[in-house]
Structure formats: C-alpha cells, structure tokens
XYZ file of C-alpha atoms in Angstrom:
288
model
C 110.175 88.956 96.643
C 106.815 89.654 95.164
C 105.235 92.925 95.972
C 101.667 95.149 95.656
C 101.302 98.688 95.770
C 98.221 99.909 97.577
C 97.536 103.485 97.046
C 97.856 105.451 93.144
C 98.707 108.972 94.766
C 102.033 110.228 94.957
C 104.034 107.871 97.089
C 102.057 104.754 95.205
C 103.995 106.365 92.153
C 107.330 106.837 93.136
C 107.139 103.282 94.574
C 105.906 102.264 91.788
C 109.759 103.052 90.103
C 111.832 102.043 92.796
C 110.376 98.865 92.806
C 110.757 98.517 89.108
C 114.810 99.823 89.722
C 115.239 97.040 92.927
C 117.308 94.089 91.430
C 115.642 91.337 93.729
C 111.763 92.674 93.699
C 108.514 91.962 90.838
C 105.475 94.235 90.916
C 103.133 92.164 90.810
C 100.059 94.338 91.177
C 98.909 98.095 91.870
C 95.547 98.788 93.250
C 92.891 101.650 94.917
C 92.442 101.192 98.033
C 88.934 99.985 97.456
C 90.433 96.790 95.444
C 90.168 94.538 98.838
C 88.711 91.829 97.202
C 90.690 91.898 94.086
C 93.744 91.541 96.462
C 92.408 88.974 98.585
C 92.334 86.413 95.210
C 96.143 86.698 94.737
C 97.080 86.581 98.097
C 99.269 83.509 97.671
C 101.263 85.006 95.215
C 102.445 88.443 97.318
C 105.283 88.713 99.770
C 105.242 92.259 101.064
C 102.434 95.020 100.469
C 103.461 98.723 100.633
C 100.456 100.397 101.902
C 100.633 104.041 100.048
C 97.205 105.421 101.553
C 96.258 108.063 103.910
C 97.930 107.555 107.068
C 94.495 107.287 108.947
C 93.710 104.274 106.567
C 96.789 102.131 107.176
C 96.374 100.193 110.469
C 93.060 99.296 109.127
C 94.415 97.719 105.765
C 97.589 96.155 108.056
C 95.244 94.007 109.834
C 92.949 92.870 106.812
C 96.181 92.083 104.661
C 97.950 90.470 107.016
C 95.076 88.068 107.799
C 95.114 87.510 103.999
C 98.606 86.080 104.783
C 100.157 89.503 103.251
C 103.223 91.102 104.867
C 102.760 94.664 104.899
C 104.935 98.114 104.980
C 103.677 101.521 105.681
C 103.805 104.626 106.469
C 101.553 105.704 109.261
C 102.792 108.953 110.849
C 100.644 109.890 113.722
C 103.367 110.014 116.102
C 101.491 109.303 119.747
C 99.286 106.713 117.792
C 101.859 104.551 116.848
C 102.550 102.612 119.857
C 98.727 101.559 120.392
C 99.100 100.895 116.204
C 101.851 98.198 116.852
C 100.502 96.772 120.048
C 96.920 96.170 118.115
C 98.688 94.501 114.747
C 101.167 92.650 117.069
C 98.791 90.170 117.599
C 97.338 90.040 114.298
C 100.510 89.731 112.835
C 101.774 86.761 115.166
C 98.391 84.691 114.815
C 98.756 85.338 110.927
C 102.508 84.396 110.825
C 103.258 87.524 109.135
C 105.214 90.106 109.793
C 103.652 94.200 109.689
C 106.443 97.070 110.158
C 105.039 100.811 110.725
C 106.032 104.385 110.285
C 108.371 103.205 107.663
C 108.579 106.890 105.934
C 110.868 109.629 106.130
C 109.688 110.736 110.029
C 108.752 108.767 111.837
C 110.996 106.296 109.571
C 114.321 106.940 108.682
C 114.449 110.107 111.082
C 113.400 107.632 113.620
C 116.436 105.632 113.298
C 118.783 108.490 113.107
C 117.000 109.877 116.657
C 118.015 106.581 118.469
C 121.270 106.638 116.907
C 122.139 110.496 117.993
C 120.679 109.052 121.710
C 123.139 106.300 121.556
C 125.939 108.454 120.825
C 124.730 111.401 124.032
C 123.281 109.488 126.163
C 121.974 112.380 128.224
C 120.637 115.378 126.303
C 118.128 117.091 123.719
C 116.980 116.181 120.242
C 115.330 118.592 118.496
C 113.663 117.901 115.045
C 113.339 120.825 112.980
C 110.940 120.095 109.477
C 110.739 122.119 106.070
C 110.344 124.222 104.999
C 108.474 122.154 102.571
C 105.537 119.806 101.940
C 103.450 118.023 104.513
C 102.232 115.071 103.120
C 100.377 113.872 106.063
C 99.115 117.474 106.948
C 98.231 118.142 103.340
C 95.893 114.864 102.986
C 93.921 116.243 106.578
C 93.593 119.155 105.189
C 91.794 117.816 102.096
C 89.483 115.749 104.404
C 88.072 119.082 106.129
C 84.379 119.053 105.406
C 84.175 122.105 102.719
C 87.937 121.689 101.416
C 87.614 121.438 97.781
C 91.664 121.142 97.687
C 94.682 122.162 99.973
C 98.466 122.248 100.546
C 100.506 122.493 104.129
C 103.690 123.907 104.030
C 105.496 123.489 107.547
C 107.827 125.894 108.771
C 110.761 125.262 110.813
C 110.839 127.849 114.216
C 113.441 126.121 115.698
C 114.620 124.319 118.755
C 111.784 121.494 117.746
C 108.748 124.044 117.183
C 107.128 124.479 113.940
C 104.733 126.429 111.929
C 101.911 125.424 109.431
C 100.607 127.107 106.494
C 98.083 125.950 104.800
C 96.426 127.235 101.638
C 92.814 125.945 100.591
C 90.540 126.501 97.696
C 86.469 125.812 99.300
C 83.805 123.866 97.965
C 80.868 125.910 96.603
C 78.188 127.075 99.340
C 80.963 126.628 102.037
C 81.930 129.813 104.328
C 85.571 129.980 104.944
C 85.599 130.871 108.098
C 83.651 127.618 108.862
C 86.265 125.778 107.379
C 89.128 127.345 108.945
C 88.320 126.226 112.293
C 87.307 123.036 111.315
C 90.778 122.659 110.041
C 92.690 124.372 112.983
C 90.560 122.222 115.495
C 91.830 118.917 114.108
C 94.039 117.071 115.548
C 97.122 117.355 112.943
C 96.920 120.953 113.100
C 95.446 121.863 116.894
C 99.177 121.767 118.554
C 100.886 124.168 116.331
C 101.092 128.153 115.110
C 98.787 127.467 111.857
C 97.957 129.817 109.396
C 94.930 129.135 106.741
C 94.794 131.369 103.717
C 92.035 131.337 101.123
C 93.440 130.816 97.055
C 91.827 130.212 94.204
C 94.375 127.599 92.981
C 95.899 125.751 95.247
C 98.468 124.336 92.619
C 100.117 127.205 92.041
C 102.005 127.082 95.298
C 102.445 123.256 94.291
C 105.880 121.750 95.819
C 107.110 118.188 96.726
C 110.321 119.423 98.520
C 110.826 118.753 102.161
C 113.541 118.667 104.821
C 114.811 117.963 108.430
C 117.473 118.988 110.296
C 118.157 116.977 113.857
C 119.931 118.373 116.526
C 121.690 116.457 119.409
C 123.173 118.614 122.637
C 124.309 116.087 125.141
C 126.848 113.951 126.532
C 129.286 111.333 125.472
C 130.821 109.227 128.376
C 129.935 112.188 131.004
C 132.115 114.597 128.299
C 129.579 117.533 128.140
C 129.204 119.529 124.866
C 128.725 117.114 122.470
C 126.737 118.700 119.426
C 125.465 116.241 116.874
C 123.796 117.463 113.418
C 121.843 115.351 110.602
C 120.316 117.103 108.019
C 118.861 116.323 104.694
C 116.597 117.935 101.782
C 114.464 115.698 99.760
C 111.667 114.949 97.710
C 109.082 113.916 100.311
C 107.291 111.000 97.839
C 110.140 109.448 96.436
C 112.283 109.310 100.059
C 109.198 108.127 101.500
C 108.600 105.411 98.667
C 112.371 104.353 98.788
C 112.234 103.793 102.479
C 109.328 101.705 102.127
C 110.650 99.540 99.680
C 113.717 98.760 101.879
C 111.485 98.102 104.537
C 110.169 95.546 102.559
C 112.618 93.575 101.629
C 113.126 93.608 106.072
C 109.718 92.418 106.243
C 110.561 89.901 103.784
C 113.536 88.272 105.790
C 111.466 88.537 109.069
C 109.041 86.450 107.662
C 111.447 83.883 106.215
C 112.916 83.603 110.150
C 109.668 83.160 111.555
C 109.902 86.566 113.614
C 106.365 86.988 113.544
C 104.754 90.432 114.492
C 104.867 94.146 114.299
C 107.709 96.418 114.110
C 108.783 100.118 113.787
C 111.737 100.738 112.092
C 114.467 101.562 115.454
C 113.777 97.744 115.198
C 115.230 96.646 112.108
C 118.960 96.307 111.245
C 119.579 98.349 108.611
C 121.745 95.824 106.385
C 118.040 93.914 106.187
C 116.912 96.750 104.147
C 119.332 96.256 101.637
C 119.790 94.188 98.514
C 122.453 91.294 98.417
C 124.419 89.145 100.789
C 125.192 90.486 104.235
C 128.993 89.838 103.681
C 129.201 92.221 100.676
C 127.275 94.781 102.003
C 129.343 94.473 105.628
C 132.493 94.531 103.631
C 130.660 97.606 101.915
C 129.369 99.692 104.776
C 131.326 98.824 107.859
C-alpha cells in the first residue's frame, strides 16, 4: 500500500522509520501541513495518509483528504471531542467511499483498546488510567501555541487513581510578562482541569525528553465474583509508539476500504489482526 505522511515533527519522523521497516508499505511522500495542493495532485496514487499534525488540525485535514479520495489515520487526542469528530467525519467518509481512523495514538488509541478489554474481563468496576511521568506531546504542542510562549515542554505527573499533575517549562517571547502568559496557559482547556505548575526557564531543551508511560488498573467483578485486579503497564518513547500504532491502523484503513466498509472508526472498533502485516491464518496461528 502507498502511504504518505503529513507533518514533519517528532511523530512524522518516527512514522517514516516505521513505514520504511514495514514489509507491505511504500512511503510515497512526506508533506508539510501547508502543502495540501501538492497532495491533491498525487491523490490517485495514495492509499492512506498519516496525519502527524497538531491535534487540533487533524479533523480539518481528514475532511479535506477524504474528499480527495485518500483514507486517513490521525492521533487526535482531545478525549471529550472524539465522539463529535467521529460523527462529523463519518458522513464525509461514507459519501466519498473512504475510511478515516481517528485517535489512533497510544492514548487515545492502543490504551483505548486495553481499557475496553479490561471492561470485558471485569464488567462491573472502575478503571484508572495513570500517565507518566513523561512528556505529553499534545500538552506540549498546546503550550507552545499560547501567545507569548517561545518554547515549551509539558511533563505529566501521575497522582494516582487517574488524577494527574502537569509541570510546564516555558521560554518567553520578548515583550511578554510571565504572569500574563501563565494565566493564558492555565485557562487553556488542555491545562484547566489538572493541577498545573508553570516554570519559566532560560532553555527548554535542558529538560527535553520523549519518554512516557502508562499504568492502567481495573478493580471489579468477573462472573459476579469481586476482587478482580487487572493491570497493564508500559514505558515508552512517545513519538515512536504513536507512529508505530498509526502505521498499524493504516493497514486497517486499507483493509476496510477494500471491503467497502466506509466510514470513520475509533480503535476499539478495529480487530487487532487488521493491523498486522501478513495473512490472517498465519497471524491467528502466531497469536491465538
């Protein structure tokens, strides 16, 4: 399948490596986010576009590309807006005989699939998603977009039981006051709901990291028997894992398009076998 990447940041760079290592994919183009006209000229030869963009731009680009006949995969990560984005893109994808897979990072994305599986195993109970400590790409991009911020880094700190703190390092643009910029940042929807500390630094690069992690825990009941405690944990390089999972979802998008199952999907609607290279029977023998 022929894949293009839109976006040249950390995820875009990692996606290039993942595609080049894939046995069933050709990387046929890498585009900056403002090169949509160039993409339209090559649309007929593209199967799937990976949208490695700031999250707030992803739905708009998915809309445009679906109208060109290109299937899309993104890592849109504003949890409260996912259902609305899915609904909006569903009609566009169906009317243009395309497939869009949204929110296909590691959270939302792979973690979403694990959360769903934990609920299958223990239907009555409570799941806690504990991130970090590590760099949040979405929060970092949001912090960088605040007026007056020259550069930023947002670190997620797990507080337990699904609660998180944020530590944001920022450099200021000339002519801006720290307290004014801090106020704008704390009012942003990315930070307004968590305990957030903002620190002014001379050089954000001193604190840079791409490491992150998650601990998913569920306490509940299975077959009406209480006391089930389920855990899933991973420590990761954030851009690399996000990009690799998007590449897996590109396989699913390609397959769904071939089967004429047009529409917009989240990851919990996908079968893992669709994300693997190779024949289904071979993968069933390997993993079941």
